[in-house]
mmCIF file of C-alpha atoms in Angstrom:
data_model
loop_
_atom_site.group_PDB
_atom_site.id
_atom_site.type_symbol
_atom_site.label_atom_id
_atom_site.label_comp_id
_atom_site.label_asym_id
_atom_site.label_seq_id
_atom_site.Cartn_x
_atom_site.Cartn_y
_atom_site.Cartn_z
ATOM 1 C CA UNK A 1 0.000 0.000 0.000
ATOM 2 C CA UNK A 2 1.374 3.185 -1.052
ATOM 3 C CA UNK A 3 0.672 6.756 1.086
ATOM 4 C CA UNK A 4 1.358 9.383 -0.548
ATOM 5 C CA UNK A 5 2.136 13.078 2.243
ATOM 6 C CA UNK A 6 2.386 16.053 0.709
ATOM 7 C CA UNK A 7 3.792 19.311 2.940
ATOM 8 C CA UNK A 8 2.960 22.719 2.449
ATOM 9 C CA UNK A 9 4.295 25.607 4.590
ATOM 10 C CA UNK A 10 1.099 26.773 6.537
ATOM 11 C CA UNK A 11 -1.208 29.843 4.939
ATOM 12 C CA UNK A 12 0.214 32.603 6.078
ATOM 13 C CA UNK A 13 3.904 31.487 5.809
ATOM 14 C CA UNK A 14 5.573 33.800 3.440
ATOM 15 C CA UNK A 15 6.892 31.320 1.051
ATOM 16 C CA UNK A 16 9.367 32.947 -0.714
ATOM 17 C CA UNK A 17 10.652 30.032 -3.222
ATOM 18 C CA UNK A 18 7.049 30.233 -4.859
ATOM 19 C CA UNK A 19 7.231 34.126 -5.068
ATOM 20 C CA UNK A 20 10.345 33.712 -6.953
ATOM 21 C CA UNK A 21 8.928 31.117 -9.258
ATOM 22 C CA UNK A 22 5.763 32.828 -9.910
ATOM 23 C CA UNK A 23 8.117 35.629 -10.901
ATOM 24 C CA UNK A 24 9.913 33.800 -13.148
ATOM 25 C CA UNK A 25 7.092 32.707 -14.805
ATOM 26 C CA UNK A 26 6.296 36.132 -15.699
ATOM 27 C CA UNK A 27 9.764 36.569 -17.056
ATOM 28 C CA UNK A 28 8.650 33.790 -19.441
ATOM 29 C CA UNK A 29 5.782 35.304 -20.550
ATOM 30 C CA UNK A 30 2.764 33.967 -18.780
ATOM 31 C CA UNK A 31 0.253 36.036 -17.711
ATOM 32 C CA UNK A 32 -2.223 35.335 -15.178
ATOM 33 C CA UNK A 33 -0.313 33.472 -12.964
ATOM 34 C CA UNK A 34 -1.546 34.395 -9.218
ATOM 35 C CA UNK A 35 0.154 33.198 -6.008
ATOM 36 C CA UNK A 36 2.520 30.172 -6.305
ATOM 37 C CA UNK A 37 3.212 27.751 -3.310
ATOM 38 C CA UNK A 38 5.688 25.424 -2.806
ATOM 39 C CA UNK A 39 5.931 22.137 -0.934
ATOM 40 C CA UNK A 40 6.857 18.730 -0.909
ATOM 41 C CA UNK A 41 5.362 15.117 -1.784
ATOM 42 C CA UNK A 42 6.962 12.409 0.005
ATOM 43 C CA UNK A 43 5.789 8.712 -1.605
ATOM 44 C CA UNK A 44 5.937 5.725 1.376
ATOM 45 C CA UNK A 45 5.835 2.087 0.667
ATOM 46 C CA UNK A 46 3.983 0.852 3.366
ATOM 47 C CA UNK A 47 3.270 -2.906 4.599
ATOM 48 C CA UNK A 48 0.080 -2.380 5.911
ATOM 49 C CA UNK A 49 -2.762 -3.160 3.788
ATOM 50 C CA UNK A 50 -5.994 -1.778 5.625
ATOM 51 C CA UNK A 51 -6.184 1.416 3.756
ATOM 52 C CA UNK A 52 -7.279 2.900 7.321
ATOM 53 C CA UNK A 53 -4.418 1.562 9.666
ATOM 54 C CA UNK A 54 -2.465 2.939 6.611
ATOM 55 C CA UNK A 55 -3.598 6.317 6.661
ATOM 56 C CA UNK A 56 -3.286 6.469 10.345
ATOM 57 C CA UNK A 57 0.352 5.470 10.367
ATOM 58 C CA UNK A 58 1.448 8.125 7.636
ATOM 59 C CA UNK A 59 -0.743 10.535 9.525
ATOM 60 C CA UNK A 60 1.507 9.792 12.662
ATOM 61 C CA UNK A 61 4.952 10.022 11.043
ATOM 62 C CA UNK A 62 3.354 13.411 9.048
ATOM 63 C CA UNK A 63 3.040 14.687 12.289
ATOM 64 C CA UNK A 64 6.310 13.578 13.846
ATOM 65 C CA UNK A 65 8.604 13.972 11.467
ATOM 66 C CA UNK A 66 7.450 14.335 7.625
ATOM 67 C CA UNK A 67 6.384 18.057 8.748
ATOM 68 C CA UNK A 68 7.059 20.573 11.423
ATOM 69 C CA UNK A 69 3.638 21.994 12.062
ATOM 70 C CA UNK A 70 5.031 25.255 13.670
ATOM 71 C CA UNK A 71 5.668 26.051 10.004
ATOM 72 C CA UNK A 72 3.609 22.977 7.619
ATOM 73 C CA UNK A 73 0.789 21.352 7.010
ATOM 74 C CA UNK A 74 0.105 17.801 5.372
ATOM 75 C CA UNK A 75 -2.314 15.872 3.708
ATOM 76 C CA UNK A 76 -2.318 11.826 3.546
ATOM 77 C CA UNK A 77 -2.970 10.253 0.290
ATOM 78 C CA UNK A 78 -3.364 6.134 0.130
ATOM 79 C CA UNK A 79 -3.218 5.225 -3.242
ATOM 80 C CA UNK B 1 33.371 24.970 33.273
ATOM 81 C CA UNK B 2 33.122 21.461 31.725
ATOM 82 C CA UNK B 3 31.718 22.209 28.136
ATOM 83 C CA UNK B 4 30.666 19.081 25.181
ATOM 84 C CA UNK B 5 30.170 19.809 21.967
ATOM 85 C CA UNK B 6 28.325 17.492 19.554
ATOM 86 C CA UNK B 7 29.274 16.248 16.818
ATOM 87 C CA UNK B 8 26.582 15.262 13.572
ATOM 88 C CA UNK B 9 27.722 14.111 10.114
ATOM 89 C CA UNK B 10 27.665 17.339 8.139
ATOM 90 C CA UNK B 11 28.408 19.839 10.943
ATOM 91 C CA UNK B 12 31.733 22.453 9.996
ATOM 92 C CA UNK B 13 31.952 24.804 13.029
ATOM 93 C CA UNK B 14 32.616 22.321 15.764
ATOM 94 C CA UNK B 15 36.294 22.920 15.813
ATOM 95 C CA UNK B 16 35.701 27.009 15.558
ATOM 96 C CA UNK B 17 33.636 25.966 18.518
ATOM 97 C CA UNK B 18 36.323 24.000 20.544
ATOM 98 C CA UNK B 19 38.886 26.805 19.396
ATOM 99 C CA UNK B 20 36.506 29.774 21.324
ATOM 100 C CA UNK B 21 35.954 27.597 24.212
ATOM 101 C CA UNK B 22 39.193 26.373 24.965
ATOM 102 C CA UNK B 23 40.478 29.735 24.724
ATOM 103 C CA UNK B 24 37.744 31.312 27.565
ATOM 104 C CA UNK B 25 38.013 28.067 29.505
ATOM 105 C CA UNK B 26 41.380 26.853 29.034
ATOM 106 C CA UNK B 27 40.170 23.419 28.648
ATOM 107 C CA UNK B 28 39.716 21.167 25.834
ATOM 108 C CA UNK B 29 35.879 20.654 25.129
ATOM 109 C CA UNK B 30 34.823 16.988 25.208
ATOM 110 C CA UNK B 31 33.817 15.798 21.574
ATOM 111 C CA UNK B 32 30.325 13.595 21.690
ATOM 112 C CA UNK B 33 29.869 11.704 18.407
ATOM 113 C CA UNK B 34 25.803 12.021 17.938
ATOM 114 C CA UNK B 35 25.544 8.088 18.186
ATOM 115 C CA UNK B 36 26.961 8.387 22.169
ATOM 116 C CA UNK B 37 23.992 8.413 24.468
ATOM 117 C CA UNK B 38 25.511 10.076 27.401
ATOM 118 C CA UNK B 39 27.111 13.730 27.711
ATOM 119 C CA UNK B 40 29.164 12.499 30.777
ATOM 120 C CA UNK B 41 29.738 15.094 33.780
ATOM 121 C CA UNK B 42 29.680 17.956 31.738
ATOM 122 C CA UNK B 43 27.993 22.071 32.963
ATOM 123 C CA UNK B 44 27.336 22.917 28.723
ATOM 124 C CA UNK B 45 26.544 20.853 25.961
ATOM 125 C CA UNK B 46 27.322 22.690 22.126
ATOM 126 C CA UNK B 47 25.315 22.005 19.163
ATOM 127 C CA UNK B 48 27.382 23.894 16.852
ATOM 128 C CA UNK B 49 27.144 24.729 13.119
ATOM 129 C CA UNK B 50 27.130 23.496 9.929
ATOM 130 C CA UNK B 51 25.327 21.029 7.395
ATOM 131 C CA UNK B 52 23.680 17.904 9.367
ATOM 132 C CA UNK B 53 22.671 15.280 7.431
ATOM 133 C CA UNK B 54 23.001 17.367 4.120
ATOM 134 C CA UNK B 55 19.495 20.011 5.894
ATOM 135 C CA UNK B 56 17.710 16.503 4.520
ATOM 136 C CA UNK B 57 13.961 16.794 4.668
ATOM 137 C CA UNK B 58 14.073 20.140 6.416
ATOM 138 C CA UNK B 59 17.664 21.727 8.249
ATOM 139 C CA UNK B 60 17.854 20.416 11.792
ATOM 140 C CA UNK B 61 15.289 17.634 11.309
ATOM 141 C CA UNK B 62 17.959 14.615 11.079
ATOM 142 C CA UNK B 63 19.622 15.504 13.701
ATOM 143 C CA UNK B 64 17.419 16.199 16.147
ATOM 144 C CA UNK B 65 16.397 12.294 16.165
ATOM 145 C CA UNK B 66 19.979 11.423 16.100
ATOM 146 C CA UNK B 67 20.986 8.778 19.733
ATOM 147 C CA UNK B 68 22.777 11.813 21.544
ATOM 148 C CA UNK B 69 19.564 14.681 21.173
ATOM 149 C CA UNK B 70 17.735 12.242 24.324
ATOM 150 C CA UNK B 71 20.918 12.847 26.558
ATOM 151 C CA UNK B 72 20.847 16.977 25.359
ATOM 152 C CA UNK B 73 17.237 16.792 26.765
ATOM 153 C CA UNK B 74 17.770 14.896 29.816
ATOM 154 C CA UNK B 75 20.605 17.730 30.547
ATOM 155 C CA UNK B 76 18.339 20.267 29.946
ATOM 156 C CA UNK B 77 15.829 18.743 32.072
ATOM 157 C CA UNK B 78 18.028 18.754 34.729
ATOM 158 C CA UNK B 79 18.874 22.661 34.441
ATOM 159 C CA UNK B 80 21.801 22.379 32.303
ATOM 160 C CA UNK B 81 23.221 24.348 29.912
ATOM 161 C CA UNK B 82 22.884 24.279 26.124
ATOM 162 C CA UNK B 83 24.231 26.413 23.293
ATOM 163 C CA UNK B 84 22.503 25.848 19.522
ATOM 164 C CA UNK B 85 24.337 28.303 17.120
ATOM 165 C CA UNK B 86 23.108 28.247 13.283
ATOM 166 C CA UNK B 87 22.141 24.949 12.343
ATOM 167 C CA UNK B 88 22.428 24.114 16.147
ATOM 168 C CA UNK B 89 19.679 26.520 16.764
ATOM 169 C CA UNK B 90 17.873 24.718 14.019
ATOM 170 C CA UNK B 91 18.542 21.392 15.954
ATOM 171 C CA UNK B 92 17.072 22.884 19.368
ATOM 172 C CA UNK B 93 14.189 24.130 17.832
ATOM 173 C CA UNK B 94 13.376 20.742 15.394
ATOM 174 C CA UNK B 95 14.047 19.048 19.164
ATOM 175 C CA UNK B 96 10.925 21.756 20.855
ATOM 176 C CA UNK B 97 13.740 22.799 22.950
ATOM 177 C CA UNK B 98 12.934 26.061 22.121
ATOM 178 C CA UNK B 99 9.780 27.193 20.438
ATOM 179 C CA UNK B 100 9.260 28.638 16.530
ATOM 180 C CA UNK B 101 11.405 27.260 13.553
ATOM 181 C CA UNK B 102 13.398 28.624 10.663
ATOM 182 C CA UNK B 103 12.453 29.486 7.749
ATOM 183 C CA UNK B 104 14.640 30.039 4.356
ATOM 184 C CA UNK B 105 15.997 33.522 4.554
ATOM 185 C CA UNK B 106 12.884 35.782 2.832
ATOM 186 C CA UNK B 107 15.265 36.845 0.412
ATOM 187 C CA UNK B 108 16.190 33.394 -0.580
ATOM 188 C CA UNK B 109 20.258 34.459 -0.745
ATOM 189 C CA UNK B 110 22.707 32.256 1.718
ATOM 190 C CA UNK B 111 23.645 35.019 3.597
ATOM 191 C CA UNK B 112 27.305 35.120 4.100
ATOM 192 C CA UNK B 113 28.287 38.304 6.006
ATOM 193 C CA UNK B 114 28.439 40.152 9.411
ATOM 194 C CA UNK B 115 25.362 41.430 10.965
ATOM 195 C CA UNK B 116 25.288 43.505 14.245
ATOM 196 C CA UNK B 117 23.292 42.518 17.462
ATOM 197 C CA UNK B 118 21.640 43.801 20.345
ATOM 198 C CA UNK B 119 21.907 42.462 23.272
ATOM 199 C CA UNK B 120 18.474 42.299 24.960
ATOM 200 C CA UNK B 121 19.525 41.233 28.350
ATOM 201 C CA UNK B 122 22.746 40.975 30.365
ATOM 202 C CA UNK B 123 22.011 39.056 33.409
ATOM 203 C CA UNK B 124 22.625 35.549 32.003
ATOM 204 C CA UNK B 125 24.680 32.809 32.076
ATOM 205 C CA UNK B 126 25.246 33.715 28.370
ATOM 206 C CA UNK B 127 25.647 37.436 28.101
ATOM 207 C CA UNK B 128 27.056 38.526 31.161
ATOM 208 C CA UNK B 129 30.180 40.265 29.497
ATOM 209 C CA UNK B 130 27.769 42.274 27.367
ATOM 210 C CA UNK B 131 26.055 45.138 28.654
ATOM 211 C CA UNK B 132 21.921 45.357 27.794
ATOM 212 C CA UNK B 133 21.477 47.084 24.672
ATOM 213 C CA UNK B 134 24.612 46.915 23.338
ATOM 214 C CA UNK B 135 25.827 46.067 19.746
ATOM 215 C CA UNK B 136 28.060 43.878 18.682
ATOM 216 C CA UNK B 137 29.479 42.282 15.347
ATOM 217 C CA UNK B 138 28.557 38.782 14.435
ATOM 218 C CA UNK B 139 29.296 36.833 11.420
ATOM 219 C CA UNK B 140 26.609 35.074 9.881
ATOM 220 C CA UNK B 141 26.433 32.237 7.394
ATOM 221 C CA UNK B 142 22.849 30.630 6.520
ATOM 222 C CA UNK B 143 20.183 30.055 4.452
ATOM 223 C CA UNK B 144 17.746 29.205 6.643
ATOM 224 C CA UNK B 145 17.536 31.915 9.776
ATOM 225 C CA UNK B 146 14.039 33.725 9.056
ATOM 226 C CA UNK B 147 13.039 33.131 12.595
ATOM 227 C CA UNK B 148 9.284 32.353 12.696
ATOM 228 C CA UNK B 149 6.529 31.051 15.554
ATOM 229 C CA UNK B 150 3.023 31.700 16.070
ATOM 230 C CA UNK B 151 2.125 34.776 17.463
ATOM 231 C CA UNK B 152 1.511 33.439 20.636
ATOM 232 C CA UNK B 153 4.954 32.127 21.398
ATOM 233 C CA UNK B 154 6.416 34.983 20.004
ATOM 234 C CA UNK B 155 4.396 37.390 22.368
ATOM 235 C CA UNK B 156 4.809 34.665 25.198
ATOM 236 C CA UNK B 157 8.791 35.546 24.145
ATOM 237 C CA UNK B 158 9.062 38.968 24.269
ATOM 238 C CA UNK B 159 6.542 38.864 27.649
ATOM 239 C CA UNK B 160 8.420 36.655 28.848
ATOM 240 C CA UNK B 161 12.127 38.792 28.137
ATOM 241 C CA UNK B 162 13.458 35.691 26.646
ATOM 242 C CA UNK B 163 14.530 37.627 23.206
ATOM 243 C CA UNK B 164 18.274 37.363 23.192
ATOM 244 C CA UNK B 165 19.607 39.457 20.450
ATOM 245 C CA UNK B 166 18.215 41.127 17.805
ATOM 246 C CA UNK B 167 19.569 42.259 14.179
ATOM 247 C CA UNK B 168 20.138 45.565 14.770
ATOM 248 C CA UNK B 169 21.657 48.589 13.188
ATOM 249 C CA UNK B 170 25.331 49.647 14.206
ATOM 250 C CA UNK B 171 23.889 52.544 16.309
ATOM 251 C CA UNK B 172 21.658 49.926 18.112
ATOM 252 C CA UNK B 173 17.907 50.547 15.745
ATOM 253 C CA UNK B 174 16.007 47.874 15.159
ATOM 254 C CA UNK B 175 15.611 48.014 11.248
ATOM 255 C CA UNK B 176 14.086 45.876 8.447
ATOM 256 C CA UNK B 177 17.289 46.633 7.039
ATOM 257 C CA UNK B 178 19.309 45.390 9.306
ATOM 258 C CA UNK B 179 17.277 42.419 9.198
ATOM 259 C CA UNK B 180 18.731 40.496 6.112
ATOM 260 C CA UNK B 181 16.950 37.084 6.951
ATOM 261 C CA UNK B 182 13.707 37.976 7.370
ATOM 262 C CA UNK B 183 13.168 37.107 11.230
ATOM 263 C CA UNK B 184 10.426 37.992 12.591
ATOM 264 C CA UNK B 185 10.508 40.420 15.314
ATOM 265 C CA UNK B 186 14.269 40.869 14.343
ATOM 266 C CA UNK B 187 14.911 37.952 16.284
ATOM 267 C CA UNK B 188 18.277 36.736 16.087
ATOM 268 C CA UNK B 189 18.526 34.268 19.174
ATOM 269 C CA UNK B 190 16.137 32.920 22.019
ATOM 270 C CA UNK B 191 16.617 31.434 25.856
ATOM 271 C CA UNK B 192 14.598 28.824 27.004
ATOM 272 C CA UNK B 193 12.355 30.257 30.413
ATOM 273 C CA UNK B 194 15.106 29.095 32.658
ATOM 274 C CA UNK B 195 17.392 30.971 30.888
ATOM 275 C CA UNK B 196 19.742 27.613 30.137
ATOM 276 C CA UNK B 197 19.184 27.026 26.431
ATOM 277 C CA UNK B 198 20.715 29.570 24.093
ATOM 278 C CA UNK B 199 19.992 29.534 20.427
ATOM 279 C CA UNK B 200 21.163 31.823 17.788
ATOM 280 C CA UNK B 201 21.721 31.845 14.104
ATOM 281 C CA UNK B 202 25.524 34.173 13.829
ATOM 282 C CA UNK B 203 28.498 32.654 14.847
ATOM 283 C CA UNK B 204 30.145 34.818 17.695
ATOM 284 C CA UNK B 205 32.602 31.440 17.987
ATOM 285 C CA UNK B 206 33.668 32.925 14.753
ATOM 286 C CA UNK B 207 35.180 36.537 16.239
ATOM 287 C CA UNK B 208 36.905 35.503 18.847
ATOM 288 C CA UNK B 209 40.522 36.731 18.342
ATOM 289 C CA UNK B 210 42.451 39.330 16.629
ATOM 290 C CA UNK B 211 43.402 37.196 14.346
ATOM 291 C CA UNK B 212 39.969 36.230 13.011
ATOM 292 C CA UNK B 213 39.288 40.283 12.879
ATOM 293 C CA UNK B 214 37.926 40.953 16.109
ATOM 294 C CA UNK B 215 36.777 39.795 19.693
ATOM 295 C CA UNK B 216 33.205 41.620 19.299
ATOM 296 C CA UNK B 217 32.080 37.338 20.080
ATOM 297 C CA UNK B 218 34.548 36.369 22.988
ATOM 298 C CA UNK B 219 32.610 37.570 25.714
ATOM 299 C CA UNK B 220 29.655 35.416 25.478
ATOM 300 C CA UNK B 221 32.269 32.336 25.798
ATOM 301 C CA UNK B 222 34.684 34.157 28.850
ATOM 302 C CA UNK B 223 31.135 35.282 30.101
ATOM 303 C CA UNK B 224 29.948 31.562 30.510
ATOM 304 C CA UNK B 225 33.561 30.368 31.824
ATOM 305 C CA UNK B 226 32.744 32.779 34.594
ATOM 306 C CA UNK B 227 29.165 32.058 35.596
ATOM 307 C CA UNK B 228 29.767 28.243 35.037
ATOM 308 C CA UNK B 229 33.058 28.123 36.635
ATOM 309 C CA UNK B 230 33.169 25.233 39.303
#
């Protein structure tokens, strides 16, 4: 079973990567291109095979490790 | 004073470190590989600067999990003394040994330069040879040091008078300008409520003799040799 965490720094968390990329997309030329956020997706091979007891488990090590929630958020994907 | 420093794969300023303690103590500073699970009989435990663990995942996170961070808690625990500078800060905090985290600097450069700091308060362990409110010259060397918490912590902080230095102009203002990483509040380095745990992004291990250009950073080490002296 495969979970799938992705991290974003919190709303509200200047995220200045994304504000750099959104600005080079203007360099590029294009337009319309509003706020851009950066994060991570982290892809875990897991053992378990109750989708539940699956998403629990990445939920734990999300929370523990994966992100620091003074600064991120997650969400748990099992795929 | 019996001083440690730790030792993670990827750290560089541990023998800067040794080099500004010795010379305030006189004594060699014990070495603790991060796989050792005790600190020994020791009054201050370094986590210096550097790289650990390539900043995998996020800069600090490694090696806050690493065997020896459960014996830096224990001694803090017990009132002991602990001194996170750059990515040692980023360890303390990634540990909750202090609260907030750090961010990449808002202006996204590694920041490789001197900054000056205020001292905030004198009457520590820490920055006893400083007076309150003074400046002095750091040098700094990160890309990570925007200083962020909630709001909360960082009005439970500055209620609390546990703001160590700020970035600061050389006549002592507290500027946006003079704040090249982004931190908020200024913030440049915390103490834990019992005043114990230090943690600051600029390197005043890296001033510490003529010969480096200046002393501006040997006080805060001759200032702990005195207030930790047996």
């Amino acid at each position: 079973m495969k979970a799938i965490v992705t991290v974003m720094l919190k709303n509200g968390v200047l995220d200045p990567q994304g504000k750099a990329i959104g600005h080079a997309l203007g360099t590029l030329g294009f337009a319309g291109v509003g706020e851009v956020r950066v994060g991570k997706r982290i892809e875990l091979e897991l053992a378990e095979t109750d989708p539940a007891a699956a998403r629990k488990a990445a939920e734990e090590m999300g929370r523990r490790l994966l992100a620091n929630l003074v600064i991120e958020s997650f969400t748990v994907e099992i795929v | 004073m019996r001083a440690a420093i730790v030792v993670f794969p990827g750290i560089n300023r541990e023998r800067d470190m040794a080099i500004a303690l010795e010379q305030s103590t006189g004594q060699k500073p014990r070495m603790i590989w991060h796989k050792e699970t005790e600190l020994g009989d020791i009054d201050l435990v370094v986590l210096p600067g550097g790289f650990s663990y390539g900043d995998y995942l996020r800069c600090g996170a490694m090696a806050a999990l690493s065997p020896v961070m459960a014996a830096v808690k224990r001694h803090a625990e017990r009132g002991g003394y602990v001194l996170g500078v750059c990515n040692g800060f980023q360890i303390i905090t990634e540990a909750g040994l202090l609260p907030g985290a750090l961010l990449r600097n808002a202006g996204l450069r590694f920041l490789s330069m001197d900054c000056n700091l205020r001292v905030e308060r004198a009457d520590t362990a820490f920055t006893g040879q400083y007076q309150k409110g003074q400046i002095f010259r750091a040098p700094m060397a990160h890309g990570d040091g925007n200083y962020t918490a909630s709001a909360a912590d960082l009005d439970r902080l500055e209620g609390e008078n546990l703001v160590a230095f700020r970035y600061a102009e050389p006549d002592g203002a507290i500027s946006a300008r003079a704040n090249r990483n982004g931190s908020a509040r200024n913030i440049a380095g915390i103490f834990s409520p019992n005043l114990r745990v230090l943690g600051l992004m600029p390197h005043p291990e890296n001033l510490v003799d003529p010969l480096m250009g200046g002393t501006d950073g040997k006080p805060l080490f001759d200032g702990l040799s005195a207030a930790l002296a047996a």
